[in-house]
CSV table of C-alpha atoms in Angstrom, one decimal:
chain,number,residue,atom,x,y,z
A,1,UNK,CA,11.6,-10.6,-3.3
A,2,UNK,CA,11.0,-12.1,0.1
A,3,UNK,CA,7.5,-12.5,1.4
A,4,UNK,CA,6.9,-11.5,5.1
A,5,UNK,CA,4.5,-13.6,7.0
A,6,UNK,CA,5.0,-12.7,10.7
A,7,UNK,CA,7.2,-10.5,12.9
A,8,UNK,CA,8.5,-11.5,16.4
A,9,UNK,CA,7.4,-8.2,18.0
A,10,UNK,CA,4.3,-8.7,20.1
A,11,UNK,CA,2.0,-5.9,21.1
A,12,UNK,CA,0.3,-5.4,24.5
A,13,UNK,CA,-3.0,-3.7,23.2
A,14,UNK,CA,-5.4,-4.2,20.4
A,15,UNK,CA,-4.5,-2.4,17.2
A,16,UNK,CA,-8.0,-1.3,16.4
A,17,UNK,CA,-7.1,1.3,13.7
A,18,UNK,CA,-5.0,-1.3,11.8
A,19,UNK,CA,-7.9,-3.8,11.9
A,20,UNK,CA,-10.4,-1.1,10.9
A,21,UNK,CA,-8.2,-0.1,7.9
A,22,UNK,CA,-7.9,-3.7,6.8
A,23,UNK,CA,-11.7,-4.2,7.1
A,24,UNK,CA,-12.5,-1.0,5.3
A,25,UNK,CA,-10.2,-1.8,2.4
A,26,UNK,CA,-11.7,-5.2,2.0
A,27,UNK,CA,-15.2,-3.9,2.1
A,28,UNK,CA,-14.6,-1.2,-0.4
A,29,UNK,CA,-13.0,-3.7,-2.7
A,30,UNK,CA,-15.9,-6.1,-2.5
A,31,UNK,CA,-18.5,-3.4,-3.1
A,32,UNK,CA,-16.6,-1.6,-5.9
A,33,UNK,CA,-19.0,-1.5,-8.9
A,34,UNK,CA,-17.9,-3.9,-11.6
A,35,UNK,CA,-15.0,-5.4,-9.6
A,36,UNK,CA,-16.5,-8.9,-9.3
A,37,UNK,CA,-16.6,-9.3,-13.1
A,38,UNK,CA,-13.1,-8.1,-13.5
A,39,UNK,CA,-11.8,-10.6,-11.0
A,40,UNK,CA,-13.2,-13.6,-12.8
A,41,UNK,CA,-12.2,-12.4,-16.2
A,42,UNK,CA,-15.8,-12.8,-17.5
A,43,UNK,CA,-17.2,-9.4,-16.7
A,44,UNK,CA,-19.6,-7.9,-19.2
A,45,UNK,CA,-18.8,-4.7,-21.0
A,46,UNK,CA,-21.4,-2.9,-18.9
A,47,UNK,CA,-19.6,-4.0,-15.7
A,48,UNK,CA,-16.2,-2.9,-17.1
A,49,UNK,CA,-17.6,0.5,-18.1
A,50,UNK,CA,-19.2,1.0,-14.7
A,51,UNK,CA,-15.8,0.1,-13.0
A,52,UNK,CA,-13.9,2.5,-15.3
A,53,UNK,CA,-16.3,5.4,-14.5
A,54,UNK,CA,-16.1,4.6,-10.8
A,55,UNK,CA,-12.3,4.6,-10.7
A,56,UNK,CA,-12.1,7.8,-12.8
A,57,UNK,CA,-14.4,9.6,-10.4
A,58,UNK,CA,-12.8,8.4,-7.1
A,59,UNK,CA,-9.2,7.7,-7.9
A,60,UNK,CA,-6.4,10.3,-7.7
A,61,UNK,CA,-5.2,11.5,-11.1
A,62,UNK,CA,-1.8,13.3,-11.3
A,63,UNK,CA,-3.1,15.9,-13.8
A,64,UNK,CA,-5.9,16.8,-11.6
A,65,UNK,CA,-3.7,17.0,-8.4
A,66,UNK,CA,-1.1,19.2,-10.0
A,67,UNK,CA,-3.1,21.4,-12.4
A,68,UNK,CA,-6.4,21.2,-10.5
A,69,UNK,CA,-8.4,20.7,-13.7
A,70,UNK,CA,-11.0,18.1,-14.6
A,71,UNK,CA,-10.8,16.4,-18.0
A,72,UNK,CA,-13.4,17.6,-20.5
A,73,UNK,CA,-14.6,14.0,-21.2
A,74,UNK,CA,-14.9,11.1,-18.7
A,75,UNK,CA,-16.5,7.7,-18.8
A,76,UNK,CA,-20.2,7.8,-17.9
A,77,UNK,CA,-20.5,4.1,-17.0
A,78,UNK,CA,-22.8,3.4,-19.9
A,79,UNK,CA,-22.3,1.3,-23.0
A,80,UNK,CA,-22.7,2.7,-26.5
A,81,UNK,CA,-22.2,1.6,-30.1
A,82,UNK,CA,-20.0,3.6,-32.4
A,83,UNK,CA,-18.4,3.1,-35.8
A,84,UNK,CA,-15.9,0.7,-34.3
A,85,UNK,CA,-18.5,-1.3,-32.3
A,86,UNK,CA,-19.6,-1.3,-28.7
A,87,UNK,CA,-17.6,0.6,-26.1
A,88,UNK,CA,-17.8,2.8,-23.0
A,89,UNK,CA,-19.5,6.1,-23.5
A,90,UNK,CA,-17.6,9.3,-22.6
A,91,UNK,CA,-19.1,12.7,-22.0
A,92,UNK,CA,-18.5,15.9,-20.0
A,93,UNK,CA,-18.4,15.1,-16.3
A,94,UNK,CA,-21.8,15.5,-14.6
A,95,UNK,CA,-20.3,15.8,-11.1
A,96,UNK,CA,-17.8,17.9,-9.2
A,97,UNK,CA,-14.6,16.3,-8.0
A,98,UNK,CA,-12.2,17.5,-5.4
A,99,UNK,CA,-8.6,16.4,-6.4
A,100,UNK,CA,-7.5,16.7,-2.8
A,101,UNK,CA,-10.3,14.5,-1.5
A,102,UNK,CA,-9.7,12.0,-4.3
A,103,UNK,CA,-6.3,11.1,-2.7
A,104,UNK,CA,-8.2,9.9,0.4
A,105,UNK,CA,-10.7,7.8,-1.5
A,106,UNK,CA,-8.0,6.4,-3.8
A,107,UNK,CA,-6.2,5.0,-0.7
A,108,UNK,CA,-9.1,2.5,-0.3
A,109,UNK,CA,-9.3,1.4,-3.9
A,110,UNK,CA,-7.5,-1.6,-5.4
A,111,UNK,CA,-7.3,-2.9,-8.9
A,112,UNK,CA,-7.1,-6.6,-8.1
A,113,UNK,CA,-7.3,-9.1,-5.3
A,114,UNK,CA,-3.5,-9.6,-5.4
A,115,UNK,CA,-3.0,-5.9,-5.1
A,116,UNK,CA,-5.4,-5.8,-2.1
A,117,UNK,CA,-4.0,-8.9,-0.3
A,118,UNK,CA,-0.4,-7.8,-0.8
A,119,UNK,CA,-1.1,-4.4,0.8
A,120,UNK,CA,-3.1,-5.8,3.6
A,121,UNK,CA,-0.5,-8.4,4.5
A,122,UNK,CA,2.2,-5.7,5.0
A,123,UNK,CA,-0.3,-3.6,7.0
A,124,UNK,CA,-1.3,-6.6,9.2
A,125,UNK,CA,2.3,-7.5,10.0
A,126,UNK,CA,3.9,-4.1,10.6
A,127,UNK,CA,1.0,-1.8,11.3
A,128,UNK,CA,0.2,-3.0,14.8
A,129,UNK,CA,3.5,-2.1,16.4
A,130,UNK,CA,3.5,1.4,14.8
A,131,UNK,CA,0.0,1.9,16.1
A,132,UNK,CA,0.9,0.9,19.6
A,133,UNK,CA,4.0,3.2,19.6
A,134,UNK,CA,2.1,6.2,18.2
A,135,UNK,CA,-1.4,5.7,19.7
A,136,UNK,CA,-4.6,5.1,17.7
A,137,UNK,CA,-5.4,8.6,16.6
A,138,UNK,CA,-1.8,9.6,15.8
A,139,UNK,CA,-1.3,6.4,13.9
A,140,UNK,CA,-4.4,7.1,11.8
A,141,UNK,CA,-3.2,10.7,11.1
A,142,UNK,CA,0.3,9.3,10.3
A,143,UNK,CA,-1.2,6.8,7.9
A,144,UNK,CA,-3.1,9.5,6.0
A,145,UNK,CA,-0.2,11.9,5.9
A,146,UNK,CA,2.1,9.2,4.4
A,147,UNK,CA,-0.6,8.4,1.8
A,148,UNK,CA,-1.0,12.0,0.8
A,149,UNK,CA,2.8,12.5,0.6
A,150,UNK,CA,3.1,9.4,-1.6
A,151,UNK,CA,0.3,10.5,-4.0
A,152,UNK,CA,1.5,14.0,-4.4
A,153,UNK,CA,5.1,12.9,-4.8
A,154,UNK,CA,4.0,10.6,-7.6
A,155,UNK,CA,1.9,13.3,-9.1
A,156,UNK,CA,4.8,15.8,-9.1
A,157,UNK,CA,7.0,13.2,-10.9
A,158,UNK,CA,4.2,12.4,-13.4
A,159,UNK,CA,2.3,15.7,-13.7
A,160,UNK,CA,1.0,15.1,-17.2
A,161,UNK,CA,-0.4,11.6,-16.5
A,162,UNK,CA,-4.1,11.1,-16.7
A,163,UNK,CA,-4.0,7.5,-15.4
A,164,UNK,CA,-5.9,6.8,-12.2
A,165,UNK,CA,-3.7,6.3,-9.1
A,166,UNK,CA,-5.2,3.8,-6.6
A,167,UNK,CA,-4.2,1.7,-3.7
A,168,UNK,CA,-3.0,1.9,-0.1
A,169,UNK,CA,0.6,1.2,-1.0
A,170,UNK,CA,1.9,4.7,-0.4
A,171,UNK,CA,0.5,4.9,3.1
A,172,UNK,CA,1.6,1.4,4.0
A,173,UNK,CA,5.1,2.2,2.7
A,174,UNK,CA,5.1,4.9,5.3
A,175,UNK,CA,4.3,2.3,7.9
A,176,UNK,CA,7.3,0.2,6.7
A,177,UNK,CA,9.6,3.3,6.9
A,178,UNK,CA,8.5,3.9,10.5
A,179,UNK,CA,9.0,0.2,11.4
A,180,UNK,CA,12.6,0.4,10.0
A,181,UNK,CA,13.4,3.4,12.2
A,182,UNK,CA,11.7,2.1,15.3
A,183,UNK,CA,12.3,-1.6,15.2
A,184,UNK,CA,15.3,-2.3,12.9
A,185,UNK,CA,16.4,-5.4,14.9
A,186,UNK,CA,13.0,-7.0,15.2
A,187,UNK,CA,12.9,-10.5,13.6
A,188,UNK,CA,10.6,-11.1,10.7
A,189,UNK,CA,9.6,-14.5,9.4
A,190,UNK,CA,9.8,-14.5,5.6
A,191,UNK,CA,9.4,-16.9,2.7
A,192,UNK,CA,12.2,-16.8,0.2
A,193,UNK,CA,11.4,-18.3,-3.2
A,194,UNK,CA,14.4,-20.6,-3.9
A,195,UNK,CA,13.1,-23.7,-5.8
A,196,UNK,CA,10.6,-23.9,-2.9
A,197,UNK,CA,9.5,-21.3,-0.4
A,198,UNK,CA,12.3,-21.3,2.2
A,199,UNK,CA,11.3,-20.0,5.6
A,200,UNK,CA,13.8,-17.6,7.2
A,201,UNK,CA,13.8,-15.3,10.2
A,202,UNK,CA,15.6,-12.1,9.3
A,203,UNK,CA,16.1,-8.7,11.0
A,204,UNK,CA,13.6,-6.1,9.9
A,205,UNK,CA,16.4,-3.9,8.6
A,206,UNK,CA,17.3,-6.5,6.0
A,207,UNK,CA,13.7,-7.2,5.0
A,208,UNK,CA,12.5,-3.6,4.8
A,209,UNK,CA,15.9,-2.3,3.5
A,210,UNK,CA,15.8,-4.7,0.7
A,211,UNK,CA,12.2,-3.8,-0.1
A,212,UNK,CA,13.0,-0.1,-0.2
A,213,UNK,CA,16.1,-0.6,-2.4
A,214,UNK,CA,14.0,-2.6,-4.9
A,215,UNK,CA,11.3,0.0,-5.0
A,216,UNK,CA,13.9,2.7,-5.6
A,217,UNK,CA,15.5,0.6,-8.3
A,218,UNK,CA,12.2,-0.1,-10.0
A,219,UNK,CA,11.1,3.6,-9.7
A,220,UNK,CA,14.0,4.4,-12.0
A,221,UNK,CA,12.6,2.0,-14.6
A,222,UNK,CA,15.4,-0.5,-14.0
A,223,UNK,CA,14.9,-4.3,-13.8
A,224,UNK,CA,11.2,-4.3,-14.5
A,225,UNK,CA,9.2,-4.2,-17.7
A,226,UNK,CA,5.9,-2.8,-16.2
A,227,UNK,CA,7.2,0.1,-14.3
A,228,UNK,CA,4.5,2.3,-15.8
A,229,UNK,CA,1.7,0.3,-14.2
A,230,UNK,CA,3.0,0.3,-10.7
A,231,UNK,CA,3.5,3.6,-8.7
A,232,UNK,CA,7.0,2.8,-7.4
A,233,UNK,CA,7.8,6.5,-6.9
A,234,UNK,CA,4.8,6.7,-4.5
A,235,UNK,CA,6.2,3.7,-2.6
A,236,UNK,CA,9.6,5.5,-2.2
A,237,UNK,CA,8.1,8.8,-1.2
A,238,UNK,CA,5.7,7.2,1.3
A,239,UNK,CA,8.5,5.2,2.8
A,240,UNK,CA,10.8,8.2,3.3
A,241,UNK,CA,7.9,10.2,4.7
A,242,UNK,CA,7.2,7.5,7.3
A,243,UNK,CA,10.8,7.2,8.2
A,244,UNK,CA,11.1,11.0,8.8
A,245,UNK,CA,7.9,11.3,10.7
A,246,UNK,CA,8.8,8.3,13.0
A,247,UNK,CA,12.4,9.4,13.7
A,248,UNK,CA,11.5,11.7,16.7
A,249,UNK,CA,9.9,8.6,18.4
A,250,UNK,CA,13.1,6.5,18.1
A,251,UNK,CA,14.8,7.5,21.4
A,252,UNK,CA,11.8,6.4,23.6
A,253,UNK,CA,11.0,3.2,21.7
A,254,UNK,CA,11.6,0.0,23.7
A,255,UNK,CA,13.6,-2.6,21.8
A,256,UNK,CA,11.8,-5.7,20.5
A,257,UNK,CA,12.4,-9.1,22.1
A,258,UNK,CA,15.4,-10.9,20.7
A,259,UNK,CA,14.5,-14.6,20.2
A,260,UNK,CA,17.1,-17.2,20.6
A,261,UNK,CA,18.0,-19.8,18.1
A,262,UNK,CA,19.0,-19.9,14.4
A,263,UNK,CA,17.7,-17.5,11.9
A,264,UNK,CA,16.1,-20.4,9.9
A,265,UNK,CA,14.8,-23.9,10.4
A,266,UNK,CA,13.0,-25.5,13.3
A,267,UNK,CA,15.3,-24.4,16.0
A,268,UNK,CA,14.1,-20.8,15.6
A,269,UNK,CA,11.3,-20.3,18.0
């Protein structure tokens, strides 16, 4: 998989919404209860129980989205001792949860620093051009719609799953789909792992097209052993939603600048 680092597609204004989304995601991650201990690998059981309870309350759960029913028992965040030793206490939920609202809160939750940084990198590179083309408010609405489409698409494909669904990947996949439609010929600097990280400058349609093909391949459970831990279906649905929503804007979108020089090496400026 290539790693994008920069696109040759400058914007004229400031993408305030893109910046705000990145800051919000980082702040939520930093202040998520129990996350600090999970990052270092030395978190106490109390921290892990607190984190589990927090995610179960604010993450989107396919069973809840489709059947609109809360589980009878949920983690409370407390530690207890049972016949098999210490563990996280579960009890009937003492709070009300809106499955529809949980989709929104889940879009700002991430399970690891790598999960967060990967999502924010893609949003940083591709979000500013889409925001400029759509406008601030329409881009924010577009981002949310793609996130909801991705979450419900995943939930429909996994309606009996009780595992929490978190992350901004579905919404950001929508941004990638829109970028592919509006700026397919824009050049993107990427790093290709080939013995070393080889820098190349490739058209966006290759970079994003390859990304989508891989997500679709993985969503079918092919070529990856941990397909159950990554919501590839949500990525696919979000990407298609973004592509379709951005399609009407294609006729009036000015083409990106076409830099001269080779697609790789120092001659590419």
